[in-house]
mmCIF file of C-alpha atoms (C1' of nucleotides) in Angstrom:
data_model
loop_
_atom_site.group_PDB
_atom_site.id
_atom_site.type_symbol
_atom_site.label_atom_id
_atom_site.label_comp_id
_atom_site.label_asym_id
_atom_site.label_seq_id
_atom_site.Cartn_x
_atom_site.Cartn_y
_atom_site.Cartn_z
ATOM 1 C CA MET O 1 110.877 -34.730 74.849
ATOM 2 C CA ASN O 2 114.541 -33.269 74.359
ATOM 3 C CA PRO O 3 113.848 -29.484 74.001
ATOM 4 C CA GLY O 4 116.123 -28.614 71.389
ATOM 5 C CA LEU O 5 119.878 -26.988 71.586
ATOM 6 C CA ARG O 6 120.493 -23.701 72.877
ATOM 7 C CA SER O 7 122.398 -21.181 70.538
ATOM 8 C CA GLY O 8 125.349 -21.681 72.491
ATOM 9 C CA GLU O 9 125.469 -25.459 72.751
ATOM 10 C CA LEU O 10 125.185 -25.027 68.640
ATOM 11 C CA ALA O 11 127.645 -22.726 67.919
ATOM 12 C CA GLN O 12 130.286 -24.480 70.348
ATOM 13 C CA ALA O 13 129.440 -28.176 68.490
ATOM 14 C CA ALA O 14 129.560 -26.682 65.585
ATOM 15 C CA GLY O 15 132.569 -24.795 65.530
ATOM 16 C CA VAL O 16 130.948 -21.361 64.722
ATOM 17 C CA ASN O 17 131.095 -18.164 67.178
ATOM 18 C CA LEU O 18 127.082 -17.462 68.510
ATOM 19 C CA GLN O 19 127.235 -14.001 66.413
ATOM 20 C CA THR O 20 127.836 -16.058 63.250
ATOM 21 C CA LEU O 21 123.951 -18.153 63.919
ATOM 22 C CA ARG O 22 122.098 -14.437 64.101
ATOM 23 C CA TYR O 23 124.388 -13.728 61.486
ATOM 24 C CA TYR O 24 123.154 -16.878 59.152
ATOM 25 C CA GLU O 25 119.303 -16.280 60.334
ATOM 26 C CA ARG O 26 119.417 -12.584 58.956
ATOM 27 C CA ARG O 27 120.724 -14.090 55.839
ATOM 28 C CA GLY O 28 118.239 -16.899 55.284
ATOM 29 C CA LEU O 29 120.554 -19.611 55.600
ATOM 30 C CA LEU O 30 119.638 -21.039 59.274
ATOM 31 C CA ALA O 31 115.606 -20.930 60.083
ATOM 32 C CA GLU O 32 114.100 -18.633 62.691
ATOM 33 C CA PRO O 33 113.993 -21.465 65.023
ATOM 34 C CA THR O 34 111.330 -21.548 67.506
ATOM 35 C CA ARG O 35 112.074 -20.289 71.379
ATOM 36 C CA SER O 36 111.504 -20.687 74.526
ATOM 37 C CA PRO O 37 108.855 -18.943 77.090
ATOM 38 C CA GLY O 38 111.543 -16.228 77.381
ATOM 39 C CA GLY O 39 112.835 -15.837 73.883
ATOM 40 C CA HIS O 40 115.649 -18.563 74.067
ATOM 41 C CA ARG O 41 116.465 -19.787 70.872
ATOM 42 C CA LEU O 42 116.156 -23.715 70.369
ATOM 43 C CA TYR O 43 117.337 -25.662 67.430
ATOM 44 C CA PRO O 44 116.462 -28.785 66.553
ATOM 45 C CA ALA O 45 119.273 -30.836 66.141
ATOM 46 C CA GLU O 46 119.697 -31.296 62.556
ATOM 47 C CA ALA O 47 121.075 -27.595 62.234
ATOM 48 C CA LEU O 48 124.161 -28.965 63.431
ATOM 49 C CA THR O 49 123.912 -31.298 60.699
ATOM 50 C CA LEU O 50 123.180 -27.866 58.248
ATOM 51 C CA LEU O 51 125.858 -25.786 58.946
ATOM 52 C CA ARG O 52 128.245 -28.298 58.777
ATOM 53 C CA VAL O 53 127.496 -28.267 55.327
ATOM 54 C CA ILE O 54 127.015 -25.174 55.437
ATOM 55 C CA LYS O 55 130.959 -24.393 56.243
ATOM 56 C CA THR O 56 132.208 -27.561 54.179
ATOM 57 C CA ALA O 57 130.719 -26.111 50.906
ATOM 58 C CA GLN O 58 132.011 -22.988 52.323
ATOM 59 C CA ARG O 59 135.416 -23.715 51.962
ATOM 60 C CA LEU O 60 135.032 -25.161 48.362
ATOM 61 C CA GLY O 61 134.827 -22.003 47.661
ATOM 62 C CA PHE O 62 130.864 -21.304 47.252
ATOM 63 C CA THR O 63 129.294 -18.161 48.445
ATOM 64 C CA LEU O 64 127.144 -18.175 50.947
ATOM 65 C CA ASP O 65 124.532 -16.731 48.525
ATOM 66 C CA GLU O 66 125.663 -20.419 46.377
ATOM 67 C CA VAL O 67 125.235 -22.287 49.517
ATOM 68 C CA ALA O 68 122.566 -21.557 50.381
ATOM 69 C CA GLU O 69 121.208 -22.010 46.888
ATOM 70 C CA LEU O 70 121.912 -25.276 47.208
ATOM 71 C CA VAL O 71 121.103 -25.922 50.304
ATOM 72 C CA ASP O 72 117.796 -24.237 48.429
ATOM 73 C CA LEU O 73 118.203 -26.200 45.312
ATOM 74 C CA GLY O 74 114.537 -27.648 46.424
ATOM 75 C CA THR O 75 113.994 -27.247 50.296
ATOM 76 C CA HIS O 76 109.750 -26.867 48.543
ATOM 77 C CA ARG O 77 108.596 -29.098 48.401
ATOM 78 C CA HIS O 78 110.439 -32.937 47.470
ATOM 79 C CA GLY O 79 109.350 -35.388 44.741
ATOM 80 C CA ARG O 80 105.924 -35.533 43.398
ATOM 81 C CA ARG O 81 105.302 -32.080 40.564
ATOM 82 C CA ARG O 82 109.275 -32.215 39.329
ATOM 83 C CA ASP O 83 109.855 -28.446 39.251
ATOM 84 C CA THR O 84 111.973 -27.970 36.370
ATOM 85 C CA SER O 85 113.890 -24.652 36.724
ATOM 86 C CA LEU O 86 115.170 -26.124 40.085
ATOM 87 C CA GLN O 87 116.122 -29.247 38.333
ATOM 88 C CA ARG O 88 117.903 -27.049 35.553
ATOM 89 C CA ARG O 89 119.364 -25.092 38.465
ATOM 90 C CA ALA O 90 120.684 -28.094 40.027
ATOM 91 C CA ALA O 91 121.589 -29.731 36.377
ATOM 92 C CA THR O 92 124.047 -26.178 35.948
ATOM 93 C CA LYS O 93 125.493 -26.540 39.743
ATOM 94 C CA LEU O 94 126.223 -29.971 38.869
ATOM 95 C CA ALA O 95 128.663 -28.855 36.276
ATOM 96 C CA GLU O 96 130.262 -26.360 38.111
ATOM 97 C CA ILE O 97 131.161 -28.386 40.846
ATOM 98 C CA GLU O 98 132.321 -31.277 38.199
ATOM 99 C CA THR O 99 134.405 -28.312 36.352
ATOM 100 C CA LYS O 100 135.651 -27.463 40.210
ATOM 101 C CA ILE O 101 136.559 -31.288 40.807
ATOM 102 C CA ALA O 102 138.498 -31.386 37.657
ATOM 103 C CA ASP O 103 140.678 -28.499 38.540
ATOM 104 C CA LEU O 104 141.348 -29.700 41.842
ATOM 105 C CA GLN O 105 142.520 -32.815 40.438
ATOM 106 C CA THR O 106 144.856 -30.796 38.157
ATOM 107 C CA ILE O 107 146.174 -29.257 40.923
ATOM 108 C CA ALA O 108 146.877 -32.743 43.217
ATOM 109 C CA GLU O 109 148.436 -33.645 40.027
ATOM 110 C CA SER O 110 150.324 -30.977 39.826
ATOM 111 C CA LEU O 111 151.627 -31.300 43.384
ATOM 112 C CA ARG O 112 152.042 -35.392 43.049
ATOM 113 C CA THR O 113 153.998 -35.285 39.994
ATOM 114 C CA ALA O 114 156.228 -32.774 41.767
ATOM 115 C CA LEU O 115 156.392 -34.687 44.763
ATOM 116 C CA ASP O 116 157.354 -37.536 42.737
ATOM 117 C CA ALA O 117 160.179 -35.723 41.015
ATOM 118 C CA GLY O 118 161.830 -33.714 43.915
ATOM 119 C CA CYS O 119 161.103 -30.937 41.345
ATOM 120 C CA ASP O 120 158.991 -28.337 43.873
ATOM 121 C CA ASP O 121 157.927 -25.225 41.330
ATOM 122 C CA LEU O 122 154.569 -25.043 40.388
ATOM 123 C CA THR O 123 155.252 -21.628 38.553
ATOM 124 C CA THR O 124 157.907 -23.315 36.421
ATOM 125 C CA CYS O 125 155.981 -26.150 35.770
ATOM 126 C CA ALA O 126 153.131 -23.994 34.927
ATOM 127 C CA THR O 127 155.085 -21.924 32.508
ATOM 128 C CA THR O 128 157.888 -23.992 30.958
ATOM 129 C CA ASP O 129 157.336 -27.646 29.856
ATOM 130 C CA CYS O 130 160.807 -28.926 32.433
ATOM 131 C CA CYS O 131 157.872 -30.885 33.816
ATOM 132 C CA PRO O 132 155.773 -33.755 32.654
ATOM 133 C CA ILE O 133 152.102 -32.650 33.615
ATOM 134 C CA PRO O 134 151.824 -28.896 34.513
ATOM 135 C CA LEU O 135 149.496 -26.781 36.166
ATOM 136 C CA ALA O 136 148.963 -24.623 33.060
ATOM 137 C CA GLY O 137 145.951 -27.217 31.976
ATOM 138 C CA LEU O 138 144.371 -24.644 34.037
ATOM 139 C CA ASP O 139 144.239 -22.321 31.265
ATOM 140 C CA HIS O 140 141.237 -22.324 30.403
ATOM 141 C CA GLY O 141 141.667 -18.729 28.945
ATOM 142 C CA ASP O 142 137.962 -17.999 29.583
ATOM 143 C CA ASN O 143 138.500 -15.710 32.194
ATOM 144 C CA LYS O 144 135.401 -14.195 33.140
ATOM 145 C CA MET D 1 162.152 -8.965 19.713
ATOM 146 C CA ASN D 2 158.613 -8.587 21.735
ATOM 147 C CA PRO D 3 159.358 -6.733 24.535
ATOM 148 C CA GLY D 4 156.510 -7.632 26.925
ATOM 149 C CA LEU D 5 152.537 -6.848 27.658
ATOM 150 C CA ARG D 6 151.545 -3.564 29.140
ATOM 151 C CA SER D 7 149.706 -3.869 31.978
ATOM 152 C CA GLY D 8 146.122 -3.117 30.596
ATOM 153 C CA GLU D 9 147.060 -5.262 27.858
ATOM 154 C CA LEU D 10 147.540 -8.478 30.980
ATOM 155 C CA ALA D 11 145.499 -7.192 32.347
ATOM 156 C CA GLN D 12 142.315 -7.259 30.163
ATOM 157 C CA ALA D 13 143.500 -10.336 28.642
ATOM 158 C CA ALA D 14 142.716 -12.560 32.132
ATOM 159 C CA GLY D 15 139.737 -10.590 32.600
ATOM 160 C CA VAL D 16 141.261 -8.846 35.800
ATOM 161 C CA ASN D 17 140.890 -5.418 36.867
ATOM 162 C CA LEU D 18 144.333 -3.413 35.799
ATOM 163 C CA GLN D 19 144.949 -2.285 39.698
ATOM 164 C CA THR D 20 144.116 -5.967 40.585
ATOM 165 C CA LEU D 21 147.737 -6.373 38.799
ATOM 166 C CA ARG D 22 149.651 -4.303 41.053
ATOM 167 C CA TYR D 23 147.517 -5.231 44.318
ATOM 168 C CA TYR D 24 148.566 -8.935 43.609
ATOM 169 C CA GLU D 25 152.340 -7.312 42.971
ATOM 170 C CA ARG D 26 152.607 -5.424 46.250
ATOM 171 C CA ARG D 27 150.850 -9.486 48.102
ATOM 172 C CA GLY D 28 153.798 -10.523 45.998
ATOM 173 C CA LEU D 29 151.986 -12.852 44.278
ATOM 174 C CA LEU D 30 152.967 -11.018 40.743
ATOM 175 C CA ALA D 31 156.738 -10.635 40.806
ATOM 176 C CA GLU D 32 157.776 -7.487 39.998
ATOM 177 C CA PRO D 33 157.722 -7.007 35.990
ATOM 178 C CA THR D 34 160.632 -5.772 34.055
ATOM 179 C CA ARG D 35 160.318 -1.800 32.957
ATOM 180 C CA SER D 36 160.104 0.508 30.287
ATOM 181 C CA PRO D 37 162.133 3.347 30.212
ATOM 182 C CA GLY D 38 159.818 5.401 30.902
ATOM 183 C CA GLY D 39 158.608 3.375 34.312
ATOM 184 C CA HIS D 40 156.015 1.224 32.472
ATOM 185 C CA ARG D 41 155.621 -2.500 33.305
ATOM 186 C CA LEU D 42 156.169 -4.584 30.940
ATOM 187 C CA TYR D 43 154.881 -9.308 31.560
ATOM 188 C CA PRO D 44 156.164 -12.138 29.684
ATOM 189 C CA ALA D 45 153.386 -13.803 28.406
ATOM 190 C CA GLU D 46 153.758 -16.621 31.509
ATOM 191 C CA ALA D 47 152.491 -13.769 33.523
ATOM 192 C CA LEU D 48 148.608 -14.381 31.584
ATOM 193 C CA THR D 49 148.899 -18.445 32.884
ATOM 194 C CA LEU D 50 150.045 -17.435 35.954
ATOM 195 C CA LEU D 51 146.847 -15.007 36.231
ATOM 196 C CA ARG D 52 144.821 -18.087 35.186
ATOM 197 C CA VAL D 53 146.055 -20.159 37.522
ATOM 198 C CA ILE D 54 146.134 -18.075 40.534
ATOM 199 C CA LYS D 55 142.017 -17.284 39.797
ATOM 200 C CA THR D 56 141.325 -20.962 39.494
ATOM 201 C CA ALA D 57 142.578 -21.804 42.739
ATOM 202 C CA GLN D 58 140.777 -18.757 44.019
ATOM 203 C CA ARG D 59 137.459 -20.258 43.120
ATOM 204 C CA LEU D 60 138.495 -22.831 44.353
ATOM 205 C CA GLY D 61 138.004 -21.907 48.004
ATOM 206 C CA PHE D 62 142.326 -20.925 48.581
ATOM 207 C CA THR D 63 143.116 -18.135 50.024
ATOM 208 C CA LEU D 64 145.392 -15.667 47.432
ATOM 209 C CA ASP D 65 148.014 -16.917 50.795
ATOM 210 C CA GLU D 66 146.960 -20.411 50.349
ATOM 211 C CA VAL D 67 147.507 -19.425 46.453
ATOM 212 C CA ALA D 68 151.146 -18.257 47.183
ATOM 213 C CA GLU D 69 151.573 -20.912 48.859
ATOM 214 C CA LEU D 70 150.641 -23.423 46.077
ATOM 215 C CA VAL D 71 152.308 -21.543 43.116
ATOM 216 C CA ASP D 72 155.367 -21.258 46.114
ATOM 217 C CA LEU D 73 156.001 -23.941 46.706
ATOM 218 C CA GLY D 74 159.249 -23.845 45.545
ATOM 219 C CA THR D 75 159.896 -21.620 43.149
ATOM 220 C CA HIS D 76 162.935 -20.902 44.947
ATOM 221 C CA ARG D 77 165.178 -23.668 42.809
ATOM 222 C CA HIS D 78 163.870 -26.200 41.130
ATOM 223 C CA GLY D 79 165.359 -30.322 41.375
ATOM 224 C CA ARG D 80 168.846 -31.677 43.585
ATOM 225 C CA ARG D 81 168.998 -31.248 46.939
ATOM 226 C CA ARG D 82 164.989 -31.694 47.086
ATOM 227 C CA ASP D 83 164.266 -30.286 50.615
ATOM 228 C CA THR D 84 161.811 -32.403 52.527
ATOM 229 C CA SER D 85 159.835 -28.718 54.485
ATOM 230 C CA LEU D 86 159.163 -27.593 51.362
ATOM 231 C CA GLN D 87 158.491 -31.471 50.333
ATOM 232 C CA ARG D 88 156.016 -32.007 53.269
ATOM 233 C CA ARG D 89 153.567 -28.883 52.598
ATOM 234 C CA ALA D 90 153.292 -29.908 49.350
ATOM 235 C CA ALA D 91 151.728 -33.690 50.676
ATOM 236 C CA THR D 92 149.634 -31.395 53.010
ATOM 237 C CA LYS D 93 148.531 -29.003 50.616
ATOM 238 C CA LEU D 94 148.038 -32.448 48.726
ATOM 239 C CA ALA D 95 145.878 -34.056 51.505
ATOM 240 C CA GLU D 96 143.552 -31.064 51.510
ATOM 241 C CA ILE D 97 142.655 -30.948 48.163
ATOM 242 C CA GLU D 98 142.084 -34.899 48.440
ATOM 243 C CA THR D 99 139.597 -33.515 51.148
ATOM 244 C CA LYS D 100 137.716 -30.808 48.662
ATOM 245 C CA ILE D 101 137.702 -33.363 46.078
ATOM 246 C CA ALA D 102 135.746 -35.941 47.700
ATOM 247 C CA ASP D 103 133.717 -33.710 49.141
ATOM 248 C CA LEU D 104 132.874 -32.400 46.187
ATOM 249 C CA GLN D 105 131.972 -35.489 44.808
ATOM 250 C CA THR D 106 129.448 -35.950 48.124
ATOM 251 C CA ILE D 107 127.933 -32.164 46.957
ATOM 252 C CA ALA D 108 127.804 -34.448 43.386
ATOM 253 C CA GLU D 109 126.630 -37.283 44.074
ATOM 254 C CA SER D 110 123.861 -35.184 45.841
ATOM 255 C CA LEU D 111 122.576 -33.516 42.653
ATOM 256 C CA ARG D 112 123.080 -36.286 40.409
ATOM 257 C CA THR D 113 120.613 -38.313 43.504
ATOM 258 C CA ALA D 114 118.211 -35.503 43.332
ATOM 259 C CA LEU D 115 117.619 -34.881 40.110
ATOM 260 C CA ASP D 116 117.551 -38.620 38.989
ATOM 261 C CA ALA D 117 115.009 -38.904 41.911
ATOM 262 C CA GLY D 118 113.063 -36.150 41.312
ATOM 263 C CA CYS D 119 113.655 -35.643 44.607
ATOM 264 C CA ASP D 120 115.037 -31.386 44.918
ATOM 265 C CA ASP D 121 115.895 -31.383 49.181
ATOM 266 C CA LEU D 122 119.001 -31.361 50.058
ATOM 267 C CA THR D 123 118.809 -30.408 53.706
ATOM 268 C CA THR D 124 115.846 -32.612 53.917
ATOM 269 C CA CYS D 125 117.933 -35.016 51.699
ATOM 270 C CA ALA D 126 121.009 -34.425 54.206
ATOM 271 C CA THR D 127 118.951 -34.584 57.457
ATOM 272 C CA THR D 128 116.062 -37.478 57.072
ATOM 273 C CA ASP D 129 116.553 -40.927 55.440
ATOM 274 C CA CYS D 130 114.633 -40.258 52.323
ATOM 275 C CA CYS D 131 117.045 -40.265 49.907
ATOM 276 C CA PRO D 132 119.720 -42.505 49.062
ATOM 277 C CA ILE D 133 123.168 -41.159 49.177
ATOM 278 C CA PRO D 134 122.781 -38.252 51.407
ATOM 279 C CA LEU D 135 124.737 -34.910 51.885
ATOM 280 C CA ALA D 136 125.183 -35.414 55.494
ATOM 281 C CA GLY D 137 128.085 -37.557 54.128
ATOM 282 C CA LEU D 138 129.707 -33.600 54.824
ATOM 283 C CA ASP D 139 129.396 -33.630 58.528
ATOM 284 C CA HIS D 140 132.724 -34.621 59.334
ATOM 285 C CA GLY D 141 131.993 -33.553 62.998
ATOM 286 C CA ASP D 142 135.196 -31.721 63.600
ATOM 287 C CA ASN D 143 134.652 -27.944 62.597
ATOM 288 C CA LYS D 144 136.890 -25.395 63.646
ATOM 289 C "C1'" DG T 1 115.028 -15.449 95.523
ATOM 290 C "C1'" DG T 2 119.108 -14.956 94.677
ATOM 291 C "C1'" DT T 3 123.161 -15.043 91.846
ATOM 292 C "C1'" DA T 4 126.389 -16.415 87.954
ATOM 293 C "C1'" DA T 5 125.881 -18.312 83.198
ATOM 294 C "C1'" DG T 6 124.243 -17.386 79.364
ATOM 295 C "C1'" DC T 7 120.637 -15.678 76.108
ATOM 296 C "C1'" DC T 8 118.445 -11.552 74.009
ATOM 297 C "C1'" DT T 9 118.464 -7.146 70.210
ATOM 298 C "C1'" DG T 10 121.075 -3.570 68.190
ATOM 299 C "C1'" DT T 11 125.039 -1.215 66.556
ATOM 300 C "C1'" DA T 12 129.562 -0.705 64.682
ATOM 301 C "C1'" DC T 13 133.445 -2.294 64.343
ATOM 302 C "C1'" DC T 14 137.041 -5.953 61.290
ATOM 303 C "C1'" DC T 15 139.625 -8.246 57.737
ATOM 304 C "C1'" DG T 16 140.359 -10.405 52.838
ATOM 305 C "C1'" DG T 17 140.239 -9.363 48.915
ATOM 306 C "C1'" DG T 18 139.896 -5.660 45.410
ATOM 307 C "C1'" DT T 19 138.314 -1.113 43.432
ATOM 308 C "C1'" DA T 20 137.891 4.027 42.433
ATOM 309 C "C1'" DC T 21 139.899 8.207 41.564
ATOM 310 C "C1'" DC T 22 143.178 11.321 41.465
ATOM 311 C "C1'" DG T 23 146.942 14.489 39.492
ATOM 312 C "C1'" DG T 24 150.337 14.088 37.013
ATOM 313 C "C1'" DA T 25 154.375 11.350 33.552
ATOM 314 C "C1'" DT T 26 154.368 8.270 29.708
ATOM 315 C "C1'" DG T 27 154.142 5.578 24.765
ATOM 316 C "C1'" DC T 28 152.442 6.333 20.785
ATOM 317 C "C1'" DA T 29 150.752 7.675 15.842
ATOM 318 C "C1'" DA T 30 150.202 11.739 12.616
ATOM 319 C "C1'" DT C 1 155.144 18.758 18.446
ATOM 320 C "C1'" DT C 2 151.131 17.555 18.898
ATOM 321 C "C1'" DG C 3 147.221 15.073 21.821
ATOM 322 C "C1'" DC C 4 144.952 11.601 23.092
ATOM 323 C "C1'" DA C 5 145.193 6.796 25.049
ATOM 324 C "C1'" DT C 6 147.663 4.275 28.734
ATOM 325 C "C1'" DC C 7 149.734 4.158 33.011
ATOM 326 C "C1'" DC C 8 152.673 6.352 37.315
ATOM 327 C "C1'" DG C 9 151.453 5.947 42.727
ATOM 328 C "C1'" DG C 10 149.429 6.452 46.141
ATOM 329 C "C1'" DT C 11 145.279 6.890 49.049
ATOM 330 C "C1'" DA C 12 140.124 6.331 49.634
ATOM 331 C "C1'" DC C 13 136.811 3.544 49.512
ATOM 332 C "C1'" DC C 14 133.621 -0.797 48.751
ATOM 333 C "C1'" DC C 15 131.785 -5.587 49.461
ATOM 334 C "C1'" DG C 16 131.422 -10.283 51.553
ATOM 335 C "C1'" DG C 17 131.324 -12.195 55.909
ATOM 336 C "C1'" DG C 18 131.355 -12.228 59.527
ATOM 337 C "C1'" DT C 19 132.336 -10.785 64.961
ATOM 338 C "C1'" DA C 20 132.760 -7.387 69.347
ATOM 339 C "C1'" DC C 21 130.710 -4.593 72.141
ATOM 340 C "C1'" DA C 22 126.853 -3.178 75.325
ATOM 341 C "C1'" DG C 23 122.775 -2.434 78.463
ATOM 342 C "C1'" DG C 24 119.698 -5.684 80.067
ATOM 343 C "C1'" DC C 25 116.171 -9.692 80.099
ATOM 344 C "C1'" DT C 26 116.414 -15.263 81.369
ATOM 345 C "C1'" DT C 27 117.959 -19.849 83.214
ATOM 346 C "C1'" DA C 28 119.135 -23.076 86.115
ATOM 347 C "C1'" DC C 29 120.731 -24.234 90.723
ATOM 348 C "C1'" DC C 30 121.999 -24.097 95.279
#
DNA sequence: GGTAAGCCTGTACCCGGGTACCGGATGCAA
DNA sequence: TTGCATCCGGTACCCGGGTACAGGCTTACC
């Protein structure tokens, strides 16, 4: 049976640096893989999926700690014994994500309007009312 | 007429550090404001909106350079003389944003499924098929 | 079994995005 | 006009997220 990916293969497949794998391992994002007799890491194929999930979540503005939480929002057990604290964290995360989606939709809307209108100034759009659907919708007023 | 906000007032209102304002000014994100006779900065009210837009965009995973581009995607002129290169950049940005929205929706969907199912493991969801709508959808396969 | 490519641990460094601190100059109210 | 809060420019520092390098062991193939 296939012994697993070597670290270099995995890194290349995921488009990350080899050192990054070790860094993620130290941070606890990537489980310690099995080793060859001589001590070389051998990763299961799922590690690639996980890495891509991590990279995607990062692009979306989550810190590594948040990514870890997202991924961890349950790596412990599955089904049975519904742990309400986990459920609650998941619900909180979900609300956060929904806010992000809404904000991105506001930005997308502004860009679309700008494109349609041949109007190309978002700041002006945000602060004056020359344009129909301004970015100012992002101003939730409660920063920090 | 109201002379504008002092830097401390603006910083507090936006929930950012005073130094951050000067930093953004150096980076070109915040225009140089007018000054009092003695050299103190005096910001127009729109600066607050802009700061909030910046902070929101950052939470969404845009770098400061990208935020600058977003905001700049046109601060030059408005309407008339449709600059196609700007239009094109806006279109590109828009596509990016739509991808982000889709990815966030995938994550939201996973969390929702996990919550509904009392299933609380995203990694397993992503890499096995025990769960209906896995995170694996984030795996676009083309990282970097 | 020789040898090149690949991997090991450890430590040092880099970049983006801020923050802190300093000594000195304003702003404004009493 | 004095006094305290605030702001000024400049420089140095901090943290998250990597990335590079050194010196030595493993693997894989001829």
